[in-house]
PDB file of C-alpha atoms and ligand atoms in Angstrom:
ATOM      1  CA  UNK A   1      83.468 114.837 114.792  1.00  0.00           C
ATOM      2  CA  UNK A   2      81.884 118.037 115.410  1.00  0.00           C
ATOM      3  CA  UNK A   3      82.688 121.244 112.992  1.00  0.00           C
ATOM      4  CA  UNK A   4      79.494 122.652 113.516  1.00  0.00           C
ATOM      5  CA  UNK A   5      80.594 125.975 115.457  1.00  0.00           C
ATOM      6  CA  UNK A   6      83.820 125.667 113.193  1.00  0.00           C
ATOM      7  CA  UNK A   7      82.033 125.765 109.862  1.00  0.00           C
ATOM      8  CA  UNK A   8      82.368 129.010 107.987  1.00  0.00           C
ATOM      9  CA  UNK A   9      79.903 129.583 105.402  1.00  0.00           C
ATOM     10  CA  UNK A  10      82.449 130.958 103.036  1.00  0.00           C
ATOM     11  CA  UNK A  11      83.680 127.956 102.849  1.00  0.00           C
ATOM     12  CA  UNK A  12      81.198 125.543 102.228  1.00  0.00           C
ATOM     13  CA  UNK A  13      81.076 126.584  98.295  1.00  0.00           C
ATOM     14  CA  UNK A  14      84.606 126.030  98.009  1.00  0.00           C
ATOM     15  CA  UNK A  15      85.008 122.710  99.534  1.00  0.00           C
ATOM     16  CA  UNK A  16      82.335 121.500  97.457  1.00  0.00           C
ATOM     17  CA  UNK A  17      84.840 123.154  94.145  1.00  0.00           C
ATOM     18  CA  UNK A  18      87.492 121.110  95.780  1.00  0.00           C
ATOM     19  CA  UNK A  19      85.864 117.702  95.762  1.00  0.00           C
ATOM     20  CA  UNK A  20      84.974 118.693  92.097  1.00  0.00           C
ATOM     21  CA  UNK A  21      88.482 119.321  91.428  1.00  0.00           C
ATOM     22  CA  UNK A  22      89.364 115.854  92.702  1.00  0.00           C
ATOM     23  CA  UNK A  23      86.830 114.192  90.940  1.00  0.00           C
ATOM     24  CA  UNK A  24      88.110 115.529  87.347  1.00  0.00           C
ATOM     25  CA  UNK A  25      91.430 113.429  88.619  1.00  0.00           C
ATOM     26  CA  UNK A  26      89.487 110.293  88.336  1.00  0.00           C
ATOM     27  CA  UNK A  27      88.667 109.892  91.628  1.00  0.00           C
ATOM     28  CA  UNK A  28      85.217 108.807  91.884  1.00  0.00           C
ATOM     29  CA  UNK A  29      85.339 106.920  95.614  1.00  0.00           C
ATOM     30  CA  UNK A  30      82.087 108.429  97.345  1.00  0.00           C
ATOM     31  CA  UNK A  31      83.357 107.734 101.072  1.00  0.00           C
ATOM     32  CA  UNK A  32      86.921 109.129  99.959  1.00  0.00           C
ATOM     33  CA  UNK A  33      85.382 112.237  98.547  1.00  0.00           C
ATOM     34  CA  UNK A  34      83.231 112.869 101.527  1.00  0.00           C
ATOM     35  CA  UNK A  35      86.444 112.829 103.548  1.00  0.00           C
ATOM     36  CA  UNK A  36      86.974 116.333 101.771  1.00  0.00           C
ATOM     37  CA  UNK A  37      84.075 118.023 103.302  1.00  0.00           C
ATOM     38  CA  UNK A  38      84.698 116.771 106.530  1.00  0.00           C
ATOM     39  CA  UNK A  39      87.867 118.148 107.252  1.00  0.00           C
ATOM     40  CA  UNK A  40      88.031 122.353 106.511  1.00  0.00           C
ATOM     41  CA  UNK A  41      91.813 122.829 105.065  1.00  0.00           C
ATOM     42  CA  UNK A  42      92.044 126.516 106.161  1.00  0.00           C
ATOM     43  CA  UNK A  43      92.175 125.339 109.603  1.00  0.00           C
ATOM     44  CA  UNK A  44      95.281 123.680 109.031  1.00  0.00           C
ATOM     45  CA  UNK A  45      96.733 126.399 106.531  1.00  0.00           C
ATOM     46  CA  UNK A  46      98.381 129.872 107.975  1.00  0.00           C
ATOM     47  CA  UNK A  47      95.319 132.636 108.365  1.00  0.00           C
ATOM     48  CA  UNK A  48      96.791 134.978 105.105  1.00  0.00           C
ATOM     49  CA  UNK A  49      96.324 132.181 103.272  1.00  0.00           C
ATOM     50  CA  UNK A  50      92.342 131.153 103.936  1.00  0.00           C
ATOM     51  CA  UNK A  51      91.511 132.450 100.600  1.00  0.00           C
ATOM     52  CA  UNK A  52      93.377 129.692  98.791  1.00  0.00           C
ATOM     53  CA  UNK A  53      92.586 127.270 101.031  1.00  0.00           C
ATOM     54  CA  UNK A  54      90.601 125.254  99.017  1.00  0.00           C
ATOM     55  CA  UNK A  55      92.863 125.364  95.887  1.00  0.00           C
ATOM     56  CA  UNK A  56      93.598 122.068  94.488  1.00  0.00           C
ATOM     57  CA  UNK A  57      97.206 122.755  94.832  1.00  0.00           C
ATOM     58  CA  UNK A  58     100.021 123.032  97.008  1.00  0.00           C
ATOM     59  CA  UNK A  59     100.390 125.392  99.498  1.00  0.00           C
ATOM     60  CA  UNK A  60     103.084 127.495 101.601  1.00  0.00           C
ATOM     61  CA  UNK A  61     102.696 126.523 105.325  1.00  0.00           C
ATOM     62  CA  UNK A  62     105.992 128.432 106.658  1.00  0.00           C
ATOM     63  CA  UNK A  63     109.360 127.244 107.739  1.00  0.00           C
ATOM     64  CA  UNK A  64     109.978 126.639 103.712  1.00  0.00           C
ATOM     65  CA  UNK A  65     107.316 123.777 103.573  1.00  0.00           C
ATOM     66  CA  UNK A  66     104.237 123.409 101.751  1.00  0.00           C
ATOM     67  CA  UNK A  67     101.099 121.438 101.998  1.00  0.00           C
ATOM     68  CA  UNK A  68     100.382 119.239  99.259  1.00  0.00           C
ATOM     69  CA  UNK A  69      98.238 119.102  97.044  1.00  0.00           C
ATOM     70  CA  UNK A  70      94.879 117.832  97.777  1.00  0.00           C
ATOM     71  CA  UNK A  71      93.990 115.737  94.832  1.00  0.00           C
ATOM     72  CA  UNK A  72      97.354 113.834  95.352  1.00  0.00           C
ATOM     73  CA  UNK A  73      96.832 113.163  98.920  1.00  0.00           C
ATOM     74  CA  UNK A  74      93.357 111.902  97.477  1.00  0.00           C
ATOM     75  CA  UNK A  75      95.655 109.666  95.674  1.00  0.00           C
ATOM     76  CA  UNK A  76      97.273 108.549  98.431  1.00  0.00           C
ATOM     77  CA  UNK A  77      94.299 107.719 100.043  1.00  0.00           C
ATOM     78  CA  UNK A  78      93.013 105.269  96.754  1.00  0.00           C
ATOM     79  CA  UNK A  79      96.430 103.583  96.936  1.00  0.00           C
ATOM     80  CA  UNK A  80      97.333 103.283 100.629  1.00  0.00           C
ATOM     81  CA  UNK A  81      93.043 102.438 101.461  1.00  0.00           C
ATOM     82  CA  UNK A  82      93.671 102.713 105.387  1.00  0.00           C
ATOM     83  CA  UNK A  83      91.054 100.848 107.520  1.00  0.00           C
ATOM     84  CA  UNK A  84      89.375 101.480 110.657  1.00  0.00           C
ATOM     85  CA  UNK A  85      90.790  99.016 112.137  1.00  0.00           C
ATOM     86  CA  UNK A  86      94.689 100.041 111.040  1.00  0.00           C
ATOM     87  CA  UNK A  87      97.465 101.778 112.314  1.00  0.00           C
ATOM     88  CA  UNK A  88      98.840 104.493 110.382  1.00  0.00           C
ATOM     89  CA  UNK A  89     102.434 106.152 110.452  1.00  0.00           C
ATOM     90  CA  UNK A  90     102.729 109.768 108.740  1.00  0.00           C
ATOM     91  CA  UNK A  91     106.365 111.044 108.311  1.00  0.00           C
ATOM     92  CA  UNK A  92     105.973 114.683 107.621  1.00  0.00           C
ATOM     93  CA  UNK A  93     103.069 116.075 109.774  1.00  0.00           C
ATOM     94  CA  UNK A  94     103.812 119.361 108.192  1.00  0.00           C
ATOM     95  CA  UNK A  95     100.154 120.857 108.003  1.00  0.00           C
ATOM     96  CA  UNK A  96      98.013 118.201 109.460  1.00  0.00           C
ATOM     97  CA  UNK A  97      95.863 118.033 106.665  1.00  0.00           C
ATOM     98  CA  UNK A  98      96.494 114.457 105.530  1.00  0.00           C
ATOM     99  CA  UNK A  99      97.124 113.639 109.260  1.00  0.00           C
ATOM    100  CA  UNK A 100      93.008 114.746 109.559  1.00  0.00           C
ATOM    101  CA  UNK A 101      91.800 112.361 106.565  1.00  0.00           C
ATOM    102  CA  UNK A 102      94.231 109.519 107.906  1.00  0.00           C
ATOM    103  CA  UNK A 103      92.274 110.035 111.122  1.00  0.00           C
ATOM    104  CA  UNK A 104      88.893 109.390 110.176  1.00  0.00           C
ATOM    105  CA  UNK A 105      89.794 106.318 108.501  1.00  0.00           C
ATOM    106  CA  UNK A 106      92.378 104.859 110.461  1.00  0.00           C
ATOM    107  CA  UNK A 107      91.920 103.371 113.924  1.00  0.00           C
ATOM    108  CA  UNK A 108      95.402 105.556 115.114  1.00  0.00           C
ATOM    109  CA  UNK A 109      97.485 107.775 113.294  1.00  0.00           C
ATOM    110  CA  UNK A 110     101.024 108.384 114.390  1.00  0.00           C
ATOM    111  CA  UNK A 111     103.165 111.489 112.658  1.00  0.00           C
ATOM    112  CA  UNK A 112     106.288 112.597 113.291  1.00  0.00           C
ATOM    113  CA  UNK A 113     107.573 116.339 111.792  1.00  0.00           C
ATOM    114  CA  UNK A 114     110.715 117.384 112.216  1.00  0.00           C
ATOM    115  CA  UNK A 115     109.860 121.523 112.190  1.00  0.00           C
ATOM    116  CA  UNK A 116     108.766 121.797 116.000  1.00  0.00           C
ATOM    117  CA  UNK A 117     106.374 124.537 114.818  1.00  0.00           C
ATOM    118  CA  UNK A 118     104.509 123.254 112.631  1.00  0.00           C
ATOM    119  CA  UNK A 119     103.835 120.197 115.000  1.00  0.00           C
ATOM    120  CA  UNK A 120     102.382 122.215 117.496  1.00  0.00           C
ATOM    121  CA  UNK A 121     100.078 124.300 114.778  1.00  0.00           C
ATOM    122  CA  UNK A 122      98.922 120.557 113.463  1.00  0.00           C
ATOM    123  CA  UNK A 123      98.153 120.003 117.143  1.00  0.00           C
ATOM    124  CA  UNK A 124      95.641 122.735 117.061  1.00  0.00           C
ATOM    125  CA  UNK A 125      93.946 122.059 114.066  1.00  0.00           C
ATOM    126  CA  UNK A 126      93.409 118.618 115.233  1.00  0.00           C
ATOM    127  CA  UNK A 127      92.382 119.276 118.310  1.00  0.00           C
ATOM    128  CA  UNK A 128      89.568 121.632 117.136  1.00  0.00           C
ATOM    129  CA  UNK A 129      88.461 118.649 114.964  1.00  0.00           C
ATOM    130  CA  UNK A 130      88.517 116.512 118.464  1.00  0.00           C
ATOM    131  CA  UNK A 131      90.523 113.971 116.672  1.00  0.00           C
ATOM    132  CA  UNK A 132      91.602 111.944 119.186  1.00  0.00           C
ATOM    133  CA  UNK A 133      93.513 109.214 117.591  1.00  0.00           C
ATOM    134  CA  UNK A 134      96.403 110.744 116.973  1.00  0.00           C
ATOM    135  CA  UNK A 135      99.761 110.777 118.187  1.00  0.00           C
ATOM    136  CA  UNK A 136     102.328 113.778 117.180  1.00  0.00           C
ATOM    137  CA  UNK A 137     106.015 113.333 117.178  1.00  0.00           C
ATOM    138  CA  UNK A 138     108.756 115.885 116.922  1.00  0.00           C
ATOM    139  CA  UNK A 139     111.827 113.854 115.523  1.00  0.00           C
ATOM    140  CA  UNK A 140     113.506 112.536 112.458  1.00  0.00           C
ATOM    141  CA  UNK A 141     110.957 110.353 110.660  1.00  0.00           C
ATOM    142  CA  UNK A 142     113.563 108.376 109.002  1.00  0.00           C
ATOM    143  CA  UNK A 143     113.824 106.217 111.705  1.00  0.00           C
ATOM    144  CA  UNK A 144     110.723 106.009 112.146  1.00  0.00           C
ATOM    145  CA  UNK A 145     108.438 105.378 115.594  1.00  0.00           C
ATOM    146  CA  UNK A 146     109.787 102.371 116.609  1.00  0.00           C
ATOM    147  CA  UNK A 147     107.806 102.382 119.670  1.00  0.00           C
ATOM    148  CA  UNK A 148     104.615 101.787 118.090  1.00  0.00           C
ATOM    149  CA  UNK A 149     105.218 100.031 115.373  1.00  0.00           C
ATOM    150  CA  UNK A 150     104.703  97.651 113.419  1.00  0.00           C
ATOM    151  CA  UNK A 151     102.219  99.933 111.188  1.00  0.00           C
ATOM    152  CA  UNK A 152      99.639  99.047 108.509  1.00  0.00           C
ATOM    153  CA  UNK A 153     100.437 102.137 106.377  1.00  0.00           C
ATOM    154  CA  UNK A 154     103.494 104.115 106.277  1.00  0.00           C
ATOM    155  CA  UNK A 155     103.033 107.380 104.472  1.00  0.00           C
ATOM    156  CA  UNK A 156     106.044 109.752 103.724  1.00  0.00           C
ATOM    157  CA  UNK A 157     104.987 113.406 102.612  1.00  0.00           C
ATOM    158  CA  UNK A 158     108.305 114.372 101.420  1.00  0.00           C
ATOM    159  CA  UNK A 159     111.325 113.291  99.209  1.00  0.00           C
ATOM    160  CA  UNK A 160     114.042 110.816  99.467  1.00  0.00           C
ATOM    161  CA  UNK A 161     117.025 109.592  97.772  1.00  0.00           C
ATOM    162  CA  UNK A 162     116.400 106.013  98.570  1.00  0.00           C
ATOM    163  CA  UNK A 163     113.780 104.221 100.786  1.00  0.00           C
ATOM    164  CA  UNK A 164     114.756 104.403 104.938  1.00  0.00           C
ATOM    165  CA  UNK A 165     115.645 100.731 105.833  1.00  0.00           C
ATOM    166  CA  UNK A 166     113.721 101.828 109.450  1.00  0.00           C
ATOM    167  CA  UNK A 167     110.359 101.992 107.433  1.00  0.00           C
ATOM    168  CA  UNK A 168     110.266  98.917 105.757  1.00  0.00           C
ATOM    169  CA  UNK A 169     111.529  97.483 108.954  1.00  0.00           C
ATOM    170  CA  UNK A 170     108.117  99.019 111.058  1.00  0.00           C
ATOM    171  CA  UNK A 171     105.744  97.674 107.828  1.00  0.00           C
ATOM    172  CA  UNK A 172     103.393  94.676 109.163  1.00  0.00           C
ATOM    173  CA  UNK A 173     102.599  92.210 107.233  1.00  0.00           C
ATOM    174  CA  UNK A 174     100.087  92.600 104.918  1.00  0.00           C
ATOM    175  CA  UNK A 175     101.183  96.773 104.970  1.00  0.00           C
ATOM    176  CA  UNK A 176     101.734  99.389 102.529  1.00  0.00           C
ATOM    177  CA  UNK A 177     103.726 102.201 102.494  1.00  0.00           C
ATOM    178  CA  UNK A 178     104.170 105.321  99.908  1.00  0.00           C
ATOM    179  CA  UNK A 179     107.162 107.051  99.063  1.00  0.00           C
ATOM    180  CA  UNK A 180     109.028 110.048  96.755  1.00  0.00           C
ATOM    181  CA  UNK A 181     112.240 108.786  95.766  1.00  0.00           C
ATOM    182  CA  UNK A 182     114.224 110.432  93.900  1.00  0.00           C
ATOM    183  CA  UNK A 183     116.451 113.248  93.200  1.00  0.00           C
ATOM    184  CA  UNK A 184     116.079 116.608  95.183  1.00  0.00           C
ATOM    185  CA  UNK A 185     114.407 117.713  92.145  1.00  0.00           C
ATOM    186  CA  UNK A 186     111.917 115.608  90.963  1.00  0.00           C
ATOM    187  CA  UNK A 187     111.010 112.307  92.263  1.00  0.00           C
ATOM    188  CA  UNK A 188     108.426 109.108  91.258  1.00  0.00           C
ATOM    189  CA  UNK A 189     106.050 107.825  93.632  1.00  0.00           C
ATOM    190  CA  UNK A 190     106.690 104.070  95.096  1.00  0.00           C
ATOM    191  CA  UNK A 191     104.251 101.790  96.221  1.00  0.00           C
ATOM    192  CA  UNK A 192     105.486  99.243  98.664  1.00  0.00           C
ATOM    193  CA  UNK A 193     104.163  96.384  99.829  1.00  0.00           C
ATOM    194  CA  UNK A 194     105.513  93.699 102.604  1.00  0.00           C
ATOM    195  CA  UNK A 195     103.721  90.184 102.618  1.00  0.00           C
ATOM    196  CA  UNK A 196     105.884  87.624 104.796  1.00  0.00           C
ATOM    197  CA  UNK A 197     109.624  88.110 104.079  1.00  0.00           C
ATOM    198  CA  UNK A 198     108.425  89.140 100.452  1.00  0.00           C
ATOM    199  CA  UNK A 199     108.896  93.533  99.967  1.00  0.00           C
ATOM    200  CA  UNK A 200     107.943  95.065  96.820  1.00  0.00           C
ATOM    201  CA  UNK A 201     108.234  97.807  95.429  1.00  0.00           C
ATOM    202  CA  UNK A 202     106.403  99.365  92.720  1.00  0.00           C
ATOM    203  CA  UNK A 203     106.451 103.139  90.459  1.00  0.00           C
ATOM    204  CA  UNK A 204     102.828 104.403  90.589  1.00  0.00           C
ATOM    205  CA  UNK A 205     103.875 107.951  89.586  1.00  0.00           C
ATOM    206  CA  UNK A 206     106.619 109.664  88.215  1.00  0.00           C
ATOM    207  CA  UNK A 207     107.198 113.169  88.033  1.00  0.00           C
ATOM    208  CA  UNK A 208     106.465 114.391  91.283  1.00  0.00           C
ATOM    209  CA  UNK A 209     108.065 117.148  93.403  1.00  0.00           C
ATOM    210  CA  UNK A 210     107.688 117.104  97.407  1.00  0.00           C
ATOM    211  CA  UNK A 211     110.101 118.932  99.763  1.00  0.00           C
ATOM    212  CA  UNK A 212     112.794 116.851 100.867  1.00  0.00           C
ATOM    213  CA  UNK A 213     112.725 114.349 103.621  1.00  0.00           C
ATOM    214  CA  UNK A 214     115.819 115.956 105.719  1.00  0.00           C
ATOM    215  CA  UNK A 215     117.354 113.309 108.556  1.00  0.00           C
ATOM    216  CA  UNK A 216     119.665 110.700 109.198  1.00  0.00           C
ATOM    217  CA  UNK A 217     118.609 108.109 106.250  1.00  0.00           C
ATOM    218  CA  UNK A 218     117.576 111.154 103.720  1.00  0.00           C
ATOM    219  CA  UNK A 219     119.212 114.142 102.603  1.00  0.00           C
ATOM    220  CA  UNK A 220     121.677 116.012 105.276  1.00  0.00           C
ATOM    221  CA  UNK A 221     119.885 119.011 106.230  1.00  0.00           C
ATOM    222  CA  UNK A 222     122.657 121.151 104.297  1.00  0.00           C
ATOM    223  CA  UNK A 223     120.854 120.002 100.640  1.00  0.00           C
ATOM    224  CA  UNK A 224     117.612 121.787 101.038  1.00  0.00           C
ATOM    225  CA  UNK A 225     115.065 124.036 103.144  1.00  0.00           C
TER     226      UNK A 225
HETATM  227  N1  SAH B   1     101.200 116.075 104.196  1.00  0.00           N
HETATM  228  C1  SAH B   1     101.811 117.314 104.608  1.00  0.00           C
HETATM  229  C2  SAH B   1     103.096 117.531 103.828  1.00  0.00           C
HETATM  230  C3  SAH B   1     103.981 118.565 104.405  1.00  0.00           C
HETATM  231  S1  SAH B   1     105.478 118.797 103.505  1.00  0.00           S
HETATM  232  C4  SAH B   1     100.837 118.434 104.319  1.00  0.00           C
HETATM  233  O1  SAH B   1     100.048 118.298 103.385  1.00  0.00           O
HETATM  234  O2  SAH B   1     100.858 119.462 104.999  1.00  0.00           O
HETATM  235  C5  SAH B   1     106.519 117.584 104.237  1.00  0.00           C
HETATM  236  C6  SAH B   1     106.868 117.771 105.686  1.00  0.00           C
HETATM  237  O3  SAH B   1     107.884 116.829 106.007  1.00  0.00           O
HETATM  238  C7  SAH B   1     107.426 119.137 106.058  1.00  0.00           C
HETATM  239  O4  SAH B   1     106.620 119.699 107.048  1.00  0.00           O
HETATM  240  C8  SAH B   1     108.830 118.837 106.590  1.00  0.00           C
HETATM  241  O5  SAH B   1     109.217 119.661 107.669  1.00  0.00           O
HETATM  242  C9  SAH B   1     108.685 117.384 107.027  1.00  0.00           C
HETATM  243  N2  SAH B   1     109.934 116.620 107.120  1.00  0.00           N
HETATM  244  C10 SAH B   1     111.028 116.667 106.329  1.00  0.00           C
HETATM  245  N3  SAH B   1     111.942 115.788 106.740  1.00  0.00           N
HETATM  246  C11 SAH B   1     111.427 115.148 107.833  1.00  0.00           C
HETATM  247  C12 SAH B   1     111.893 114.115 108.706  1.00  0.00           C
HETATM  248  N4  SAH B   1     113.092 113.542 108.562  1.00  0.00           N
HETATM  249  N5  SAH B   1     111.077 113.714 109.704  1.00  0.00           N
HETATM  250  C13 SAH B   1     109.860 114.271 109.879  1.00  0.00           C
HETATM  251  N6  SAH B   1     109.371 115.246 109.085  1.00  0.00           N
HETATM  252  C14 SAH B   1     110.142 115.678 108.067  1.00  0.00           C
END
């Protein structure tokens, strides 16, 4: 990947604050961390916002959505521990941010957004990253891709009321998927896990709050942004 003629000095401090900030939530993975500094967030972030950019929080992207936060996708990452050789599916492009990490660990990354807009401004940022392996969809995620699947990793960037049979369906074997269900309010994070016929599913946060996952097998557009 080459950011060379991308790389703003004014940044560099910053992203170095951010993977500090990460680090005081326990997340001590060297190759994780170093994921941080290769990807700059205020490409993917509107321009009026650069000066947060490297907040460790979340952040308004337009079209009422918001980036998440960065020490939670961190967490994602520790959980969900994509491999080069794996095929990722991201429901909720909505920045591109994660999409970026997922791609430098992943072998492909497919992400569908529903918000036509914000999949084309992902696009960009990816592009001037020259990350090539991956695929952007504009569609309801809560059917999934079937095209491509099965997938390794599933992750879902916003909040559901109960787990879209269309994921679990497009989980390999051996995958892992992470998910906010929960009430349009608040929501806990589930971890799960298909081995054989065997699905799991497991709480490995509670208390979180992502937009909601709007679509056929989520809420009805009507409930939120
Ligand atoms: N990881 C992203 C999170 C963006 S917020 C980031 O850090 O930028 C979640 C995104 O999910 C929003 O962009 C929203 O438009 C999108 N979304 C909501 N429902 C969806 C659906 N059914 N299919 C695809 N994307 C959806």
């Amino acid at each position: 990947m080459e950011t060379g003629p991308l790389e703003d000095t004014r940044f560099v401090g910053y992203r170095r604050k951010l993977i500090e900030d990460i680090r005081a939530h326990g997340i001590e993975d060297l190759e994780l961390l170093q994921l941080f500094d290769r990807v700059p967030r205020h490409l993917f972030v509107p321009e009026g916002i650069w000066p947060r950019a490297y907040e460790d929080a979340p952040l308004p992207i337009g079209y009422s959505q918001t980036a998440s936060q960065p020490s939670l996708q961190a967490y994602y990452l520790t959980l969900l521990r994509p491999r080069s050789d794996e095929k990722v599916l991201e429901i909720g492009t909505g920045s591109g941010y994660l999409t970026a990490l997922l791609a430098l660990t992943a072998d492909r990354v497919y992400s569908v957004e529903r918000v036509r807009e914000l999949s084309q401004r992902a696009r960009k940022a990816l592009d001037l990253l020259s990350l090539r392996n991956v695929a952007l969809l504009v569609g309801d995620g809560t059917i999934g891709w079937r095209k491509y699947a099965p997938f390794d990793v599933i992750v879902v960037s916003a909040a559901s009321p109960s787990i879209p049979p269309a994921l679990v369906d497009q989980l390999a074997d051996g995958g892992r998927m992470l998910i906010p269900v929960g009430a349009l309010d608040s929501q806990e994070l589930v971890l799960v896990r298909k081995e054989g016929f065997i699905v799991t599913e497991e709480v490995v946060k509670g208390d979180c709050t992502f937009v909601p996952l709007l679509g056929r097998f989520a809420w009805k557009s009507e409930a939120g942004a």
